[in-house]
Amino acid sequence: MSSTRISHDSVAGLRVGRWPLGPTTRSICYRAGHTLIDTGPPNQWKQVRHFVEEEHEAHGIERVVCTHHHEDHAGNAARIQKLLDVPVYAPESSLERLQEGFAMEWYRRVVWGTPPETEAEPLPEALPLGPGATLQAHAAPGHADDMVCLHVPERRWLFTADLFLAPRIEYLRFDEDVHALAESLHAMAQLPADVLFCGHQGVVETGSAALQEKARYLEALCGQVQRRYYREQQPLPDIQDDLLGREGTLRWLTGGDFSKKNLIAACVRRTDDSDDLPDMISAPTPMR
Ligand SMILES: [Zn+2]
């Protein structure tokens, strides 16, 4: 699969991925100022290396920042650290997983590859981005518990990692928390941003309004699902059929890690009773 270059203002990006199966299988690493934000999946190292070498020669890369531990974002950080002799920063709660590895479903190893061990340093609240600009980290859990978004207030840019992806989603990963996701979307929408740099979608020119739109969609969906489930006692599979339709290929290709069923069930899963899941839920099998 060929890679795609992205350019907006002084930010450069490279979208890479083996298969364009859905909106999230191909991911983007960005170079802003002297900072590389996310590093692409490990099985795309050849293309990422070429991009990194070119950007380093033209602009000088002084540090790498990973927005969260997932392999399609942090997968080449260790190799870039070795190649350029630069520090890698990641959220504090990502560090152990980057160093020691983490459980991954089989399809992730096929689609993105297995990342090597990565020695990262705790991401400070702010890093210099260039003349008169700073990169400020804000916790944005929901997609992953350790994820941050990176705001550049002086430019009104927001690097959203996997927070946005699309204004409406029909699938959710098993370990995603849709309520935390909606809260993070609202919180990040408060940051002044004219442009989003999404980790998969690329440049989103509607800025923080796009985050609000997705937050409202998720809240409306949760409201509908909860009303039908708790008040009308409708079974979850029927609610799914009515609101999202039947499962598509993504559910089968990922062994159930991405599914419409997960999204519907997450809507009724309350953060204070996560052990008491509706019986339609069973976890996909992770492997180490
Ligand atoms: Zn992710």
mmCIF file with all atom_site columns, C-alpha atoms in Angstrom, residues 7-12 31-33 55 59 155 157:
data_model
loop_
_atom_site.group_PDB
_atom_site.id
_atom_site.type_symbol
_atom_site.label_atom_id
_atom_site.label_alt_id
_atom_site.label_comp_id
_atom_site.label_asym_id
_atom_site.label_entity_id
_atom_site.label_seq_id
_atom_site.pdbx_PDB_ins_code
_atom_site.Cartn_x
_atom_site.Cartn_y
_atom_site.Cartn_z
_atom_site.occupancy
_atom_site.B_iso_or_equiv
_atom_site.pdbx_formal_charge
_atom_site.auth_seq_id
_atom_site.auth_comp_id
_atom_site.auth_asym_id
_atom_site.auth_atom_id
_atom_site.pdbx_PDB_model_num
ATOM 1  C CA . SER A 1 7   ? 0.766  19.159 4.336  1.00 0.00 ? 7   SER A CA 1
ATOM 2  C CA . HIS A 1 8   ? -0.980 21.996 6.152  1.00 0.00 ? 8   HIS A CA 1
ATOM 3  C CA . ASP A 1 9   ? 0.658  25.302 6.996  1.00 0.00 ? 9   ASP A CA 1
ATOM 4  C CA . SER A 1 10  ? 4.088  24.321 8.350  1.00 0.00 ? 10  SER A CA 1
ATOM 5  C CA . VAL A 1 11  ? 2.968  20.839 9.446  1.00 0.00 ? 11  VAL A CA 1
ATOM 6  C CA . ALA A 1 12  ? 3.954  17.790 7.383  1.00 0.00 ? 12  ALA A CA 1
ATOM 7  C CA . ARG A 1 31  ? 6.216  16.692 11.950 1.00 0.00 ? 31  ARG A CA 1
ATOM 8  C CA . ALA A 1 32  ? 5.498  20.074 13.502 1.00 0.00 ? 32  ALA A CA 1
ATOM 9  C CA . GLY A 1 33  ? 8.461  22.350 14.181 1.00 0.00 ? 33  GLY A CA 1
ATOM 10 C CA . GLU A 1 55  ? 11.997 15.784 7.505  1.00 0.00 ? 55  GLU A CA 1
ATOM 11 C CA . HIS A 1 59  ? 13.844 20.772 9.518  1.00 0.00 ? 59  HIS A CA 1
ATOM 12 C CA . ARG A 1 155 ? -1.466 28.449 16.116 1.00 0.00 ? 155 ARG A CA 1
ATOM 13 C CA . TRP A 1 157 ? -3.988 23.653 16.206 1.00 0.00 ? 157 TRP A CA 1
#
